[in-house]
Structure formats: C-alpha cells, structure tokens
Amino acid sequence: MSEVEFDHHADRSRMQVSDEVAIEVVNMNKWYGSFHVLRDINLTVNRGERIVICGPSGSGKSTLIRCMNRLEEHQAGKIIVDGIELTSDLKNIDKVRREVGMVFQHFNLFPHLTILENCTLAPIWVRKTPRREAEETAMHFLEKVKIPEQAHKYPGQLSGGQQQRVAIARSLCMKPRIMLFDEPTSALDPEMIKEVLDTMIELAEEGMTMLVVTHEMGFAKEVANRVIFMDAGQIVEQNEPEEFFSNPQSERTKLFLSQIL
Amino acid sequence: MSDKVTAYVRTEMLEEKAPPSLNTGPLGWIKENLFPNWFSSILTLVSLWIIYKMLAAFIPWAFGGVWNASSLNECREILQGVDAACWAVIHERFWQLMYGFYPDHLYWRPNLALILLIVALIPVLFDGAPRKLLWISVATPFVGPWLLWGGTIWTPVAAALGFVVGIAVYRLVASALSNLAGLVLGPLAAVIWWILLAGRFSDLVSSILPLGIEPVESRKFGGFMLAITLGITGIAASFPLGIILALGRQSNLIIVKTLSVGFIEFIRGVPLITLLFVAQVMLAYFLPKGTDFDIILRVMIMITLFAAAYMAEVIRGGLAALPKGQYEAADALGLNYWQAQRLIIMPQALKIAIPGIVSTFIGLFKDTTLVSIIGLADPIGWVKYIQADAAWNGIVWELYGFVALVFFIICFSMSRYSMYLERKLETGHK
C-alpha cells in the first residue's frame, strides 16, 4: 500500500500519555457460534495513547474495538472502559457509549438528517444539551473538520471524504474521552484518504485517546505511540512504531509488513 | 504492427457543451414515439381506433343521461329507446348513498367531523403548518366520534382519560419498577379503564352534569359516511399497531416475538370476512357480561387488526432494507432502543415502506365494502337496497359506477399523496 504524504507533520511533543488507565481488557475471549474470534486478549490503554491496530482481514481487529463499546458482546474475560465494566447491564453500556466515540468504515451517517442534525442528534437526546448549544458545538466541530459550509446539506450530497469527516465531527460533538476508528479510510478514494487522516492527526495532537484499526502505515508512523499486530484472533506483536516497522520480531509480522509496505 | 506508442499530452481541457437535441418539437416526439416503424404505426392506429370506439359509446351514454326522474321506468320514457344513463337514481338517492339513514337535520355533524379531520390531518401530512393545529389533531379522535354518535360529552372525556390513566401508570411503574413493567402495565391499566370503568365514569358524571347532543344509533350509519369512518379509524389505528407488531417480531424477548409472529400469521391466514362474522356474532362472548359493544366499533377493531398484520409485514420489509450500520451508529452514539427507533430507524424504514403502506391503506379502505355482507349499510349495501326498491329495480351500471368513481377519487388521492411524500423525503441517498 502506498503511503500518504502529509502536509503537516504531527507535533509529537503535544501528545502526552498519562498514567491514568482508559481501557483495560483482561483475558477477553469471544466466539461467533463455535468460531473463536478473539483469544485471550490482554490490553491496557492509557489516557492519551494513540494505538494503531493492524493485521490481515479476519484477524479480529475490528471485532476487538467493537467490543470496547459493546457493539459486540464478549463471552469471557473483562473489559473495563473509563472505570466501568462492560456487562449485559444496559445502564453501564449506555454510560460507556456516551464517553466513547466511534467512526466506521462506511461512515454510517443518518441519510434522512442534515449534516447539522446528524451532529446535534445525540447531544440533544442523550446528553440533553439545549438545541442552541448543541448547534453551536456542532458548528465548532464542523469548522474543525473544515466543512462548516455543508452543514445544511444531506449526507448523500457529500463526497466520501467529507462524509467521513462529518462522522468524526458527529462523534466529537458528544465530547468523548476515547475515540475508536474502525478502518476509517478503507472505503475512500486515495485523494480523500489524506483529508481524513489530517483530521485524525489534529485530533491526536489534542491529546485524544485513540484506537485506530487501519492499514495506513504512514499514519501509524506519524501519530501512533504503539502499534499492535493481530492475527488469528490474538495479539501477535506490539511495539513502538519505529521498532515495529524497522525491526519486527515475529515471522508473521514480517510477512504481513512485507506484503503491505 | 509496431510496438511504438504514440505519445499524447492534452494541453487544453475541454469546455462543457450542451447535449445534442434529439427531439424536434411535438412532431418529432410523435414520430419517434408513435410511428417509429411500420409495425408500431399499425399498433398505434389500432389502439387509437379502440379508444375512439370506447369513448364513442361511453360519452353519449354518460353525458346524455337523465338527471330528473323518480323511477327507472320514467327514465326510459324520457329517453325513448336511446341507450343512455339514468343518473336520476344518484340524484334521488344521493343523500342516502352518502349518509345512510343518518337523520338529515344532523348532517352537519358528520360534515363538521370530516372538516375537523381534514384540519387535524394538515399538521400530520404537511410540515410547515402551524404547530397549534396539532391540538386539533389530538382532540379529533375524541371529538370526531362524539359528533358522529352524539350522546353525552363525558363519553369522549372518559375515553381520553384512558390515555391519561395509561400514561400515569406507565410513569409510576417505570420509575418504581422497570421500564418494561411500565410498558406492560400502562397499556393494561388503560384497557381495564376503557372496558370496565369508563362507562360507569361517564354515566356517573353525566347524571350530575348532563351535557350532550342528540345521540344517533349505529344502525343509522350508512353510505360513504360509514365507509370513511371505518376507513379512517382503521388507517389511524392500524399504523401504530403495525409498527409495534413489526418491532415485536424483531424483538429479542422471546414472548414478545412469539406473540407478534403468532398474531401476524394468524390474522394473515384468515379471510377478513370471517373476522367480520366473528365481530358480528362472536366477539360479545369474549367480553365481560354487560359490556354492550357497538357493532361498528367491533367491525372497526377487526378491520384494524386485519390491516395491522399486513402493515407489520410491510414495515418489516422497510426495516430489513436498512443497513446494519444505521443501528450500530445509533448504538455507538449512546441512543437507547426507543430513541434509535424513533429518530433513526423508523423515519428511514417507513420512508422505504411508503408504497407498501399506502397500498395497505388503500386496500383497507376498499375492504370496508365487505361490511355490507354482515348487514351494515355501506355504499355497496345501499346499492343493494336501492336495487331492491321497485322504482329502481334493474339499475346496475349507474349505481356501481358512481360508487366506484367516489372510491377511485379517494384512493387515487391517497396514492398521489404518497408520491408527494416520497419526493419530499428524498435526500439524495439510496
């Protein structure tokens, strides 16, 4: 995969990792029927970390981050997000989802609502923010992702890259403490990948805790403080990006990197 | 052949141009669409000839008809052997076809109810209408029936109180126990109120404070007034019920799911006419003794249940067409189940299902004519009564034609409205 050239290089000095734990995954296992998708996952994410998760398709990387806001249910082990353990308790799930934003591969904007309504819906209904205030916040984040002028259009009238930036703004409007990105650029044309990655780099510079499933290794080198390689439902290798790319340890990682770089 | 590639670099980008014009005016259109080749030309001519023959027979019959006569024989005398319509029957029996035996000095009441209904529908059907009209929309389900049936004002008040009781019990139980318990007990409390207590309440209050208008019995209802009353209530009640059944069918709660599937499959597996017979003779057995259920109300319930089962399946089709990502995005933003349904899922699923929903509405409205079989005097029932009259014995086309025309106008309007709605809700996304 070709690497994207960034106009603006990330300022790593602004990305501080704190000692506070944001997400803790302990001995987590998940099955689809009898298929063992995630096996003994142990992972601690500190606040301010930017983690890139990569791996071949079917390795369970998307499933892993989808477990972290309970879009998928795990059957064994623990997942603790922001001090709240994810169980079948709906109240806890709602609490976690309020603090964790998610961006999807296919954007999943609400096509029947305008861009502005997409961004204000959850703050108004979930956080009970007054409409005016929610709209101001939404415009603030739309300006941040550089599409305030599209606020009154519908998602179907926007390009893929613009839609994905709206999706990021929509998540940010909930003022989340953690952001999950599930292959945010995989459905985009090369020209649009860069605009989305630029937005994500800015977000990282502001100290957002981010878990990103992606094949954009340029992005990983630019902002990640840790790269995790998964295969066959398990974490095979994790390291700082420089070490990970220059000196991979496992054979599986070497093979994967040789194929995508 | 040489391997040499001819190198080419564009130095100037091309300007945008208008497309070449294909049609040259109306004559060009006719030539292209009606007479493109000899075979199509023959078909066009044959079709034109058939249309001409039909209109040549129909127009003199319809427009040369007699409007003033007191019997079919009088019509025939006036026409003197000319084959033309005897519209006099419509002229003479118009009010009965419209209102049945409803007392003629009270025609203003159904008329007012219809006007009220139209006003009530404006804020529901078209946005941009003043929001205050919504109060009329809320009041119409209670005031409308009261205008039709008359009687004490306390009956609609008691009916409305049922909703207040239901919501109060829901709020109380939901905060004390759980949301689910509230969703079960709230409606249950409302139903208990309506069946057991509402009658006594309105009797009691009206004995203290008798306020009311002249009552009209159900057996006097008839004609299009009856068909529209049945159709409107059926449409208004089957739609929310259908949504609930469609959601129930997708529920993870096994009892809710089984009940919904069982209900839908049972009702869809039975002809409407058998349900109407049940309403006519059997429903009284299932209800507590002493509850005197009006026959029109019983028929309304059956028509509503019947349409709701179809509605549920149509809406389920809309739900199935939504990408899974929409549910996931709603979940990920922290919306709860009902918020997600109301704000994200239903607006899209219902939009997809509009053609099917409107077909079900139209089908329901036309199915109201089946009540003539169980002895209610809807327009078809009235056609039979009029034909049984010695003065009009033998008249067929004019009566059925008139009834068909009125039904067509109403159904066609519904269909056009649904197309308007589809266009309005189009946001450029497939």
mmCIF file of C-alpha atoms in Angstrom, chain B residues 181-389:
data_model
loop_
_atom_site.group_PDB
_atom_site.id
_atom_site.type_symbol
_atom_site.label_atom_id
_atom_site.label_comp_id
_atom_site.label_asym_id
_atom_site.label_seq_id
_atom_site.Cartn_x
_atom_site.Cartn_y
_atom_site.Cartn_z
ATOM 1 C CA ALA B 181 -43.052 -3.425 33.539
ATOM 2 C CA GLY B 182 -44.358 0.065 32.815
ATOM 3 C CA LEU B 183 -44.760 -0.757 29.122
ATOM 4 C CA VAL B 184 -46.870 -3.792 30.044
ATOM 5 C CA LEU B 185 -48.881 -2.371 32.937
ATOM 6 C CA GLY B 186 -49.538 1.092 31.488
ATOM 7 C CA PRO B 187 -51.498 -0.104 28.423
ATOM 8 C CA LEU B 188 -53.129 -2.800 30.575
ATOM 9 C CA ALA B 189 -54.415 -0.167 33.001
ATOM 10 C CA ALA B 190 -55.772 1.865 30.092
ATOM 11 C CA VAL B 191 -57.597 -1.168 28.646
ATOM 12 C CA ILE B 192 -59.093 -2.002 32.066
ATOM 13 C CA TRP B 193 -60.246 1.589 32.367
ATOM 14 C CA TRP B 194 -61.902 1.541 28.932
ATOM 15 C CA ILE B 195 -63.631 -1.799 29.353
ATOM 16 C CA LEU B 196 -64.703 -1.702 32.986
ATOM 17 C CA LEU B 197 -64.615 1.820 34.349
ATOM 18 C CA ALA B 198 -65.011 4.355 31.542
ATOM 19 C CA GLY B 199 -68.720 3.585 31.031
ATOM 20 C CA ARG B 200 -69.528 3.961 34.707
ATOM 21 C CA PHE B 201 -67.486 7.141 34.934
ATOM 22 C CA SER B 202 -69.316 8.830 32.059
ATOM 23 C CA ASP B 203 -72.717 7.645 33.387
ATOM 24 C CA LEU B 204 -71.912 8.998 36.806
ATOM 25 C CA VAL B 205 -70.670 12.392 35.663
ATOM 26 C CA SER B 206 -73.440 12.864 33.114
ATOM 27 C CA SER B 207 -76.052 12.154 35.815
ATOM 28 C CA ILE B 208 -74.557 15.039 37.781
ATOM 29 C CA LEU B 209 -73.791 17.318 34.856
ATOM 30 C CA PRO B 210 -75.802 16.304 31.789
ATOM 31 C CA LEU B 211 -74.145 17.878 28.779
ATOM 32 C CA GLY B 212 -74.644 16.342 25.395
ATOM 33 C CA ILE B 213 -76.061 16.305 21.902
ATOM 34 C CA GLU B 214 -78.739 14.144 20.316
ATOM 35 C CA PRO B 215 -77.495 10.536 20.126
ATOM 36 C CA VAL B 216 -77.564 8.642 16.820
ATOM 37 C CA GLU B 217 -77.569 4.837 16.812
ATOM 38 C CA SER B 218 -75.020 2.862 14.856
ATOM 39 C CA ARG B 219 -77.623 1.161 12.682
ATOM 40 C CA LYS B 220 -78.466 4.554 11.183
ATOM 41 C CA PHE B 221 -74.917 4.983 9.919
ATOM 42 C CA GLY B 222 -74.508 4.202 6.259
ATOM 43 C CA GLY B 223 -73.206 5.117 2.852
ATOM 44 C CA PHE B 224 -69.862 6.751 2.306
ATOM 45 C CA MET B 225 -70.007 8.224 5.780
ATOM 46 C CA LEU B 226 -69.765 4.695 7.160
ATOM 47 C CA ALA B 227 -67.023 3.661 4.709
ATOM 48 C CA ILE B 228 -64.960 6.765 5.515
ATOM 49 C CA THR B 229 -65.489 6.371 9.269
ATOM 50 C CA LEU B 230 -64.342 2.750 9.121
ATOM 51 C CA GLY B 231 -61.501 3.540 6.728
ATOM 52 C CA ILE B 232 -60.093 6.467 8.678
ATOM 53 C CA THR B 233 -60.190 4.722 12.054
ATOM 54 C CA GLY B 234 -58.731 1.586 10.507
ATOM 55 C CA ILE B 235 -55.886 3.563 8.934
ATOM 56 C CA ALA B 236 -55.194 5.668 12.012
ATOM 57 C CA ALA B 237 -55.188 2.707 14.397
ATOM 58 C CA SER B 238 -53.550 0.018 12.240
ATOM 59 C CA PHE B 239 -50.491 2.138 11.505
ATOM 60 C CA PRO B 240 -49.118 2.442 15.079
ATOM 61 C CA LEU B 241 -50.231 -1.110 15.831
ATOM 62 C CA GLY B 242 -48.386 -2.323 12.736
ATOM 63 C CA ILE B 243 -45.201 -0.541 13.842
ATOM 64 C CA ILE B 244 -45.418 -2.161 17.275
ATOM 65 C CA LEU B 245 -46.002 -5.604 15.736
ATOM 66 C CA ALA B 246 -43.112 -5.175 13.307
ATOM 67 C CA LEU B 247 -40.794 -4.228 16.173
ATOM 68 C CA GLY B 248 -42.206 -7.058 18.281
ATOM 69 C CA ARG B 249 -41.406 -9.518 15.532
ATOM 70 C CA GLN B 250 -37.759 -8.394 15.601
ATOM 71 C CA SER B 251 -37.537 -8.350 19.371
ATOM 72 C CA ASN B 252 -35.032 -10.388 21.349
ATOM 73 C CA LEU B 253 -37.672 -11.036 24.004
ATOM 74 C CA ILE B 254 -38.978 -14.464 23.104
ATOM 75 C CA ILE B 255 -42.527 -13.956 24.417
ATOM 76 C CA VAL B 256 -42.992 -10.645 22.620
ATOM 77 C CA LYS B 257 -41.612 -12.179 19.446
ATOM 78 C CA THR B 258 -43.779 -15.298 19.610
ATOM 79 C CA LEU B 259 -46.925 -13.292 20.309
ATOM 80 C CA SER B 260 -46.219 -10.922 17.423
ATOM 81 C CA VAL B 261 -45.427 -13.686 14.941
ATOM 82 C CA GLY B 262 -48.452 -15.696 16.092
ATOM 83 C CA PHE B 263 -50.777 -12.726 15.761
ATOM 84 C CA ILE B 264 -49.479 -11.680 12.342
ATOM 85 C CA GLU B 265 -49.544 -15.170 10.876
ATOM 86 C CA PHE B 266 -52.982 -15.969 12.294
ATOM 87 C CA ILE B 267 -54.601 -12.777 11.042
ATOM 88 C CA ARG B 268 -52.939 -13.026 7.624
ATOM 89 C CA GLY B 269 -54.038 -16.610 7.327
ATOM 90 C CA VAL B 270 -57.736 -15.829 7.787
ATOM 91 C CA PRO B 271 -60.048 -14.055 5.321
ATOM 92 C CA LEU B 272 -61.267 -10.657 6.509
ATOM 93 C CA ILE B 273 -64.861 -11.694 6.013
ATOM 94 C CA THR B 274 -64.559 -14.449 8.629
ATOM 95 C CA LEU B 275 -63.166 -11.901 11.070
ATOM 96 C CA LEU B 276 -66.139 -9.683 10.325
ATOM 97 C CA PHE B 277 -68.514 -12.566 11.060
ATOM 98 C CA VAL B 278 -66.651 -13.082 14.314
ATOM 99 C CA ALA B 279 -67.172 -9.399 15.074
ATOM 100 C CA GLN B 280 -70.841 -9.695 14.231
ATOM 101 C CA VAL B 281 -71.748 -12.735 16.300
ATOM 102 C CA MET B 282 -68.911 -13.986 18.439
ATOM 103 C CA LEU B 283 -66.982 -11.100 19.944
ATOM 104 C CA ALA B 284 -69.677 -10.500 22.542
ATOM 105 C CA TYR B 285 -68.890 -13.905 24.105
ATOM 106 C CA PHE B 286 -65.299 -12.946 24.849
ATOM 107 C CA LEU B 287 -66.051 -9.688 26.585
ATOM 108 C CA PRO B 288 -67.251 -9.280 30.172
ATOM 109 C CA LYS B 289 -71.013 -9.507 30.606
ATOM 110 C CA GLY B 290 -72.816 -6.226 30.426
ATOM 111 C CA THR B 291 -70.366 -4.520 28.099
ATOM 112 C CA ASP B 292 -72.502 -3.608 25.147
ATOM 113 C CA PHE B 293 -70.125 -3.321 22.263
ATOM 114 C CA ASP B 294 -71.357 -1.352 19.366
ATOM 115 C CA ILE B 295 -71.360 -3.314 16.080
ATOM 116 C CA ILE B 296 -69.482 -0.564 14.230
ATOM 117 C CA LEU B 297 -66.869 -0.477 16.975
ATOM 118 C CA ARG B 298 -66.489 -4.261 16.736
ATOM 119 C CA VAL B 299 -66.074 -4.070 12.967
ATOM 120 C CA MET B 300 -63.553 -1.252 13.383
ATOM 121 C CA ILE B 301 -61.500 -3.409 15.735
ATOM 122 C CA MET B 302 -61.478 -6.313 13.286
ATOM 123 C CA ILE B 303 -60.574 -4.165 10.286
ATOM 124 C CA THR B 304 -57.819 -2.535 12.334
ATOM 125 C CA LEU B 305 -56.352 -5.854 13.474
ATOM 126 C CA PHE B 306 -56.510 -7.202 9.933
ATOM 127 C CA ALA B 307 -54.760 -4.195 8.402
ATOM 128 C CA ALA B 308 -52.235 -4.068 11.254
ATOM 129 C CA ALA B 309 -50.968 -7.568 10.459
ATOM 130 C CA TYR B 310 -50.314 -6.587 6.838
ATOM 131 C CA MET B 311 -48.899 -3.248 7.925
ATOM 132 C CA ALA B 312 -46.465 -5.027 10.252
ATOM 133 C CA GLU B 313 -45.091 -7.088 7.384
ATOM 134 C CA VAL B 314 -44.776 -4.080 5.093
ATOM 135 C CA ILE B 315 -42.887 -2.173 7.793
ATOM 136 C CA ARG B 316 -40.708 -5.196 8.492
ATOM 137 C CA GLY B 317 -39.726 -5.046 4.835
ATOM 138 C CA GLY B 318 -38.638 -1.438 5.359
ATOM 139 C CA LEU B 319 -36.697 -2.375 8.480
ATOM 140 C CA ALA B 320 -34.935 -5.199 6.651
ATOM 141 C CA ALA B 321 -33.826 -2.801 3.928
ATOM 142 C CA LEU B 322 -31.892 -0.598 6.367
ATOM 143 C CA PRO B 323 -28.152 -1.212 6.535
ATOM 144 C CA LYS B 324 -26.941 -2.633 9.848
ATOM 145 C CA GLY B 325 -24.593 0.339 10.135
ATOM 146 C CA GLN B 326 -27.520 2.610 10.970
ATOM 147 C CA TYR B 327 -28.337 0.587 14.081
ATOM 148 C CA GLU B 328 -24.646 0.481 15.014
ATOM 149 C CA ALA B 329 -24.159 4.216 14.587
ATOM 150 C CA ALA B 330 -27.228 4.898 16.750
ATOM 151 C CA ASP B 331 -25.950 2.479 19.404
ATOM 152 C CA ALA B 332 -22.435 3.870 19.323
ATOM 153 C CA LEU B 333 -23.775 7.385 19.933
ATOM 154 C CA GLY B 334 -25.499 6.134 23.088
ATOM 155 C CA LEU B 335 -29.100 6.395 21.884
ATOM 156 C CA ASN B 336 -31.342 3.920 23.680
ATOM 157 C CA TYR B 337 -33.621 1.478 21.851
ATOM 158 C CA TRP B 338 -36.705 3.724 21.634
ATOM 159 C CA GLN B 339 -34.697 6.809 20.725
ATOM 160 C CA ALA B 340 -32.893 4.890 17.999
ATOM 161 C CA GLN B 341 -36.178 3.541 16.652
ATOM 162 C CA ARG B 342 -37.936 6.887 16.723
ATOM 163 C CA LEU B 343 -35.142 9.118 15.454
ATOM 164 C CA ILE B 344 -33.082 6.901 13.177
ATOM 165 C CA ILE B 345 -34.672 3.617 12.228
ATOM 166 C CA MET B 346 -38.384 4.350 11.759
ATOM 167 C CA PRO B 347 -38.047 7.567 9.739
ATOM 168 C CA GLN B 348 -35.942 5.650 7.225
ATOM 169 C CA ALA B 349 -37.765 2.317 7.332
ATOM 170 C CA LEU B 350 -41.170 3.977 6.944
ATOM 171 C CA LYS B 351 -39.898 6.052 4.047
ATOM 172 C CA ILE B 352 -38.745 2.904 2.269
ATOM 173 C CA ALA B 353 -42.075 1.252 3.045
ATOM 174 C CA ILE B 354 -44.299 4.163 1.874
ATOM 175 C CA PRO B 355 -45.537 2.447 -1.320
ATOM 176 C CA GLY B 356 -46.447 -0.694 0.624
ATOM 177 C CA ILE B 357 -48.002 1.241 3.491
ATOM 178 C CA VAL B 358 -50.200 3.269 1.169
ATOM 179 C CA SER B 359 -51.196 0.101 -0.725
ATOM 180 C CA THR B 360 -52.291 -1.382 2.589
ATOM 181 C CA PHE B 361 -54.263 1.777 3.407
ATOM 182 C CA ILE B 362 -55.973 1.723 0.016
ATOM 183 C CA GLY B 363 -56.699 -1.998 0.397
ATOM 184 C CA LEU B 364 -58.151 -1.391 3.843
ATOM 185 C CA PHE B 365 -60.385 1.399 2.608
ATOM 186 C CA LYS B 366 -61.748 -0.746 -0.232
ATOM 187 C CA ASP B 367 -62.175 -3.721 2.113
ATOM 188 C CA THR B 368 -64.644 -1.705 4.163
ATOM 189 C CA THR B 369 -67.186 -2.617 1.463
ATOM 190 C CA LEU B 370 -67.172 -6.155 2.874
ATOM 191 C CA VAL B 371 -69.224 -4.955 5.831
ATOM 192 C CA SER B 372 -72.246 -4.972 3.522
ATOM 193 C CA ILE B 373 -72.132 -8.779 3.845
ATOM 194 C CA ILE B 374 -72.720 -8.623 7.579
ATOM 195 C CA GLY B 375 -75.625 -6.244 7.135
ATOM 196 C CA LEU B 376 -74.061 -2.820 7.547
ATOM 197 C CA ALA B 377 -75.292 -0.280 5.011
ATOM 198 C CA ASP B 378 -72.074 0.906 3.412
ATOM 199 C CA PRO B 379 -72.247 2.211 -0.197
ATOM 200 C CA ILE B 380 -72.439 -1.323 -1.613
ATOM 201 C CA GLY B 381 -75.117 -2.197 0.932
ATOM 202 C CA TRP B 382 -77.062 0.861 -0.199
ATOM 203 C CA VAL B 383 -76.718 -0.105 -3.849
ATOM 204 C CA LYS B 384 -78.450 -3.356 -2.996
ATOM 205 C CA TYR B 385 -81.195 -1.599 -1.014
ATOM 206 C CA ILE B 386 -81.842 0.793 -3.876
ATOM 207 C CA GLN B 387 -81.932 -2.038 -6.406
ATOM 208 C CA ALA B 388 -84.457 -3.801 -4.215
ATOM 209 C CA ASP B 389 -86.769 -0.783 -4.465
#
